mmCIF file of C-alpha atoms in Angstrom:
data_model
loop_
_atom_site.group_PDB
_atom_site.id
_atom_site.type_symbol
_atom_site.label_atom_id
_atom_site.label_comp_id
_atom_site.label_asym_id
_atom_site.label_seq_id
_atom_site.Cartn_x
_atom_site.Cartn_y
_atom_site.Cartn_z
ATOM 1 C CA UNK A 169 0.000 0.000 0.000
ATOM 2 C CA UNK A 170 1.458 3.329 -1.095
ATOM 3 C CA UNK A 171 0.259 5.618 1.693
ATOM 4 C CA UNK A 172 1.973 8.700 0.242
ATOM 5 C CA UNK A 173 0.124 8.204 -3.050
ATOM 6 C CA UNK A 174 -3.190 7.923 -1.187
ATOM 7 C CA UNK A 175 -2.371 11.018 0.870
ATOM 8 C CA UNK A 176 -1.621 13.032 -2.281
ATOM 9 C CA UNK A 177 -4.861 11.857 -3.875
ATOM 10 C CA UNK A 178 -6.895 12.866 -0.813
ATOM 11 C CA UNK A 179 -5.038 16.175 -0.584
ATOM 12 C CA UNK A 180 -5.616 16.960 -4.275
ATOM 13 C CA UNK A 181 -9.292 16.029 -4.079
ATOM 14 C CA UNK A 182 -11.421 18.622 -2.384
ATOM 15 C CA UNK A 183 -14.284 16.590 -0.896
ATOM 16 C CA UNK A 184 -17.325 18.866 -0.849
ATOM 17 C CA UNK A 185 -19.707 16.305 0.574
ATOM 18 C CA UNK A 186 -19.665 12.644 1.518
ATOM 19 C CA UNK A 187 -22.710 10.822 2.841
ATOM 20 C CA UNK A 188 -23.597 7.193 3.558
ATOM 21 C CA UNK A 189 -26.997 6.352 4.938
ATOM 22 C CA UNK A 190 -30.697 6.266 4.292
ATOM 23 C CA UNK A 191 -31.857 8.825 1.744
ATOM 24 C CA UNK A 192 -35.129 10.512 2.723
ATOM 25 C CA UNK A 193 -37.061 13.362 1.137
ATOM 26 C CA UNK A 194 -35.939 15.809 3.842
ATOM 27 C CA UNK A 195 -32.338 14.695 3.430
ATOM 28 C CA UNK A 196 -32.489 15.244 -0.341
ATOM 29 C CA UNK A 197 -33.553 18.847 0.249
ATOM 30 C CA UNK A 198 -30.847 19.370 2.869
ATOM 31 C CA UNK A 199 -28.074 17.878 0.701
ATOM 32 C CA UNK A 200 -29.070 19.994 -2.294
ATOM 33 C CA UNK A 201 -29.070 23.160 -0.157
ATOM 34 C CA UNK A 202 -25.680 22.246 1.335
ATOM 35 C CA UNK A 203 -24.160 21.616 -2.093
ATOM 36 C CA UNK A 204 -25.621 24.854 -3.427
ATOM 37 C CA UNK A 205 -23.838 26.758 -0.667
ATOM 38 C CA UNK A 206 -20.546 24.886 -1.093
ATOM 39 C CA UNK A 207 -20.488 25.390 -4.863
ATOM 40 C CA UNK A 208 -21.284 29.075 -4.406
ATOM 41 C CA UNK A 209 -18.127 29.387 -2.293
ATOM 42 C CA UNK A 210 -15.736 27.860 -4.834
ATOM 43 C CA UNK A 211 -17.245 28.452 -8.283
ATOM 44 C CA UNK A 212 -18.062 31.876 -9.709
ATOM 45 C CA UNK A 213 -19.256 30.908 -13.201
ATOM 46 C CA UNK A 214 -23.074 30.812 -13.226
ATOM 47 C CA UNK A 215 -23.340 28.380 -16.152
ATOM 48 C CA UNK A 216 -20.997 25.877 -14.501
ATOM 49 C CA UNK A 217 -22.915 26.196 -11.222
ATOM 50 C CA UNK A 218 -26.196 25.616 -13.074
ATOM 51 C CA UNK A 219 -24.834 22.488 -14.807
ATOM 52 C CA UNK A 220 -23.460 21.149 -11.535
ATOM 53 C CA UNK A 221 -26.646 21.881 -9.608
ATOM 54 C CA UNK A 222 -28.814 20.184 -12.232
ATOM 55 C CA UNK A 223 -26.636 17.068 -12.418
ATOM 56 C CA UNK A 224 -26.244 16.800 -8.635
ATOM 57 C CA UNK A 225 -29.987 17.191 -8.089
ATOM 58 C CA UNK A 226 -30.763 14.414 -10.592
ATOM 59 C CA UNK A 227 -28.156 12.082 -9.030
ATOM 60 C CA UNK A 228 -29.491 12.632 -5.514
ATOM 61 C CA UNK A 229 -33.088 12.196 -6.635
ATOM 62 C CA UNK A 230 -32.136 8.932 -8.382
ATOM 63 C CA UNK A 231 -30.769 7.662 -5.068
ATOM 64 C CA UNK A 232 -33.930 8.706 -3.252
ATOM 65 C CA UNK A 233 -36.326 7.162 -5.770
ATOM 66 C CA UNK A 234 -34.614 3.763 -5.788
ATOM 67 C CA UNK A 235 -33.804 3.188 -2.111
ATOM 68 C CA UNK A 236 -36.930 1.142 -1.412
ATOM 69 C CA UNK A 237 -36.204 -1.510 -4.044
ATOM 70 C CA UNK A 238 -34.076 -3.549 -1.624
ATOM 71 C CA UNK A 239 -35.294 -5.858 1.116
ATOM 72 C CA UNK A 240 -33.380 -5.752 4.416
ATOM 73 C CA UNK A 241 -33.610 -9.524 4.796
ATOM 74 C CA UNK A 242 -31.718 -10.358 1.599
ATOM 75 C CA UNK A 243 -28.524 -8.394 2.238
ATOM 76 C CA UNK A 244 -27.403 -9.133 5.755
ATOM 77 C CA UNK A 245 -23.753 -8.078 5.541
ATOM 78 C CA UNK A 246 -24.366 -4.469 4.480
ATOM 79 C CA UNK A 247 -26.709 -1.626 5.320
ATOM 80 C CA UNK A 248 -28.972 -2.384 2.374
ATOM 81 C CA UNK A 249 -31.027 0.802 2.693
ATOM 82 C CA UNK A 250 -27.942 3.024 2.679
ATOM 83 C CA UNK A 251 -27.085 5.125 -0.318
ATOM 84 C CA UNK A 252 -23.635 6.569 -0.898
ATOM 85 C CA UNK A 253 -22.954 10.054 -2.249
ATOM 86 C CA UNK A 254 -19.593 11.705 -2.712
ATOM 87 C CA UNK A 255 -19.030 15.049 -4.404
ATOM 88 C CA UNK A 256 -15.504 16.254 -5.054
ATOM 89 C CA UNK A 257 -13.978 19.275 -6.687
ATOM 90 C CA UNK A 258 -10.853 19.381 -8.786
ATOM 91 C CA UNK A 259 -9.355 22.245 -10.723
ATOM 92 C CA UNK A 260 -10.980 21.245 -14.036
ATOM 93 C CA UNK A 261 -14.123 19.393 -12.943
ATOM 94 C CA UNK A 262 -16.598 18.435 -10.245
ATOM 95 C CA UNK A 263 -17.112 14.715 -9.701
ATOM 96 C CA UNK A 264 -20.440 13.311 -8.475
ATOM 97 C CA UNK A 265 -20.492 9.653 -7.408
ATOM 98 C CA UNK A 266 -23.415 7.652 -6.086
ATOM 99 C CA UNK A 267 -23.876 4.066 -5.009
ATOM 100 C CA UNK A 268 -26.854 1.956 -4.007
ATOM 101 C CA UNK A 269 -28.094 -1.614 -3.988
ATOM 102 C CA UNK A 270 -30.409 -2.699 -6.791
ATOM 103 C CA UNK A 271 -32.206 -5.944 -7.641
ATOM 104 C CA UNK A 272 -30.276 -8.006 -10.195
ATOM 105 C CA UNK A 273 -33.353 -8.274 -12.398
ATOM 106 C CA UNK A 274 -33.121 -4.517 -13.087
ATOM 107 C CA UNK A 275 -29.484 -4.523 -14.255
ATOM 108 C CA UNK A 276 -30.172 -5.230 -17.942
ATOM 109 C CA UNK A 277 -32.795 -2.478 -18.124
ATOM 110 C CA UNK A 278 -30.548 0.106 -16.446
ATOM 111 C CA UNK A 279 -27.494 -0.951 -18.469
ATOM 112 C CA UNK A 280 -29.503 -0.765 -21.699
ATOM 113 C CA UNK A 281 -30.733 2.754 -20.899
ATOM 114 C CA UNK A 282 -27.275 4.006 -19.915
ATOM 115 C CA UNK A 283 -25.551 2.442 -22.937
ATOM 116 C CA UNK A 284 -28.193 3.928 -25.230
ATOM 117 C CA UNK A 285 -27.749 7.383 -23.687
ATOM 118 C CA UNK A 286 -23.959 7.109 -24.014
ATOM 119 C CA UNK A 287 -24.297 6.252 -27.723
ATOM 120 C CA UNK A 288 -26.212 9.449 -28.548
ATOM 121 C CA UNK A 289 -24.906 12.848 -29.592
ATOM 122 C CA UNK A 290 -26.265 16.166 -28.291
ATOM 123 C CA UNK A 291 -29.121 16.429 -30.811
ATOM 124 C CA UNK A 292 -30.136 12.793 -30.351
ATOM 125 C CA UNK A 293 -30.213 13.287 -26.559
ATOM 126 C CA UNK A 294 -32.508 16.277 -26.999
ATOM 127 C CA UNK A 295 -34.796 14.210 -29.237
ATOM 128 C CA UNK A 296 -34.838 11.312 -26.735
ATOM 129 C CA UNK A 297 -35.610 13.720 -23.890
ATOM 130 C CA UNK A 298 -38.618 15.135 -25.737
ATOM 131 C CA UNK A 299 -39.779 11.654 -26.747
ATOM 132 C CA UNK A 300 -39.716 10.407 -23.140
ATOM 133 C CA UNK A 301 -41.328 13.606 -21.889
ATOM 134 C CA UNK A 302 -44.234 13.368 -24.319
ATOM 135 C CA UNK A 303 -44.634 9.592 -24.619
ATOM 136 C CA UNK A 304 -43.070 8.188 -21.455
ATOM 137 C CA UNK A 305 -45.104 6.380 -18.888
ATOM 138 C CA UNK A 306 -44.648 7.758 -15.406
ATOM 139 C CA UNK A 307 -43.966 5.276 -12.626
ATOM 140 C CA UNK A 308 -45.689 5.318 -9.252
ATOM 141 C CA UNK A 309 -42.718 7.413 -8.086
ATOM 142 C CA UNK A 310 -43.565 10.104 -10.622
ATOM 143 C CA UNK A 311 -40.516 9.417 -12.784
ATOM 144 C CA UNK A 312 -40.393 8.534 -16.456
ATOM 145 C CA UNK A 313 -36.703 7.716 -16.748
ATOM 146 C CA UNK A 314 -35.620 11.240 -17.630
ATOM 147 C CA UNK A 315 -32.956 11.524 -14.912
ATOM 148 C CA UNK A 316 -30.021 9.923 -16.718
ATOM 149 C CA UNK A 317 -30.929 11.637 -20.008
ATOM 150 C CA UNK A 318 -31.073 14.986 -18.231
ATOM 151 C CA UNK A 319 -27.667 14.405 -16.585
ATOM 152 C CA UNK A 320 -26.071 13.587 -19.954
ATOM 153 C CA UNK A 321 -27.701 16.632 -21.575
ATOM 154 C CA UNK A 322 -26.715 19.060 -18.815
ATOM 155 C CA UNK A 323 -23.118 17.913 -18.485
ATOM 156 C CA UNK A 324 -22.289 16.927 -22.054
ATOM 157 C CA UNK A 325 -20.434 13.934 -20.583
ATOM 158 C CA UNK A 326 -20.735 10.176 -20.963
ATOM 159 C CA UNK A 327 -22.287 8.408 -17.981
ATOM 160 C CA UNK A 328 -19.899 6.145 -16.082
ATOM 161 C CA UNK A 329 -21.310 3.200 -14.157
ATOM 162 C CA UNK A 330 -20.569 -0.258 -12.762
ATOM 163 C CA UNK A 331 -22.498 -3.134 -11.221
ATOM 164 C CA UNK A 332 -20.872 -5.224 -8.481
ATOM 165 C CA UNK A 333 -22.599 -8.502 -7.622
ATOM 166 C CA UNK A 334 -23.444 -8.792 -3.918
ATOM 167 C CA UNK A 335 -25.488 -12.006 -3.959
ATOM 168 C CA UNK A 336 -27.885 -13.855 -6.265
ATOM 169 C CA UNK A 337 -30.591 -11.212 -5.756
ATOM 170 C CA UNK A 338 -28.757 -7.880 -5.539
ATOM 171 C CA UNK A 339 -25.862 -5.888 -6.920
ATOM 172 C CA UNK A 340 -24.269 -2.606 -5.945
ATOM 173 C CA UNK A 341 -24.734 0.061 -8.606
ATOM 174 C CA UNK A 342 -22.146 2.829 -8.790
ATOM 175 C CA UNK A 343 -22.698 5.885 -10.942
ATOM 176 C CA UNK A 344 -20.300 8.712 -11.681
ATOM 177 C CA UNK A 345 -20.463 11.912 -13.680
ATOM 178 C CA UNK A 346 -18.048 14.774 -14.168
ATOM 179 C CA UNK A 347 -19.134 18.363 -14.590
ATOM 180 C CA UNK A 348 -16.476 20.395 -16.373
ATOM 181 C CA UNK A 349 -15.258 23.575 -14.696
ATOM 182 C CA UNK A 350 -13.566 24.675 -17.904
ATOM 183 C CA UNK A 351 -15.502 27.050 -20.123
ATOM 184 C CA UNK A 352 -15.815 26.166 -23.821
ATOM 185 C CA UNK A 353 -13.764 29.239 -24.791
ATOM 186 C CA UNK A 354 -10.918 28.030 -22.587
ATOM 187 C CA UNK A 355 -11.023 24.583 -24.208
ATOM 188 C CA UNK A 356 -10.680 26.011 -27.725
ATOM 189 C CA UNK A 357 -7.803 28.273 -26.655
ATOM 190 C CA UNK A 358 -5.831 25.411 -25.089
#
């Protein structure tokens, strides 16, 4: 174990928020307000703040909407109702990472949606968004599957994800997105 390397990584990564636990409606509101304040302290560009806020809100709401899909009895070695959220800031980007348990029978559906979103360009994402908005069926949670599409649209980034098998019934789903802190003008000048 290279402790110096880990120290440098922690030092270079400004952790804005880290949370592990049950995600409730009140907590969602509190986390979003906390992040809004923290971002306001370190980022002055309004467009970047807007992109970050939109992506972070969608990520946190995704955690909230899918926490009740896991039964406490089937995962006895972990806190099955706990979601994980970590938001970090680097010089060129913000990083939003979430993790939660999901039923294995939902993996193919989620993977298919994410892979489809990642295969689309900006115009195709806009078209998909409108199609889901107008034709999508809303679940009992009030969602129509727009969250991941909205994150990809707002950030202009590919969605990064993994599934880690926990047992025959459940896996741990990790999701990560980066929100660039570099303005488009700065990218073309570099």
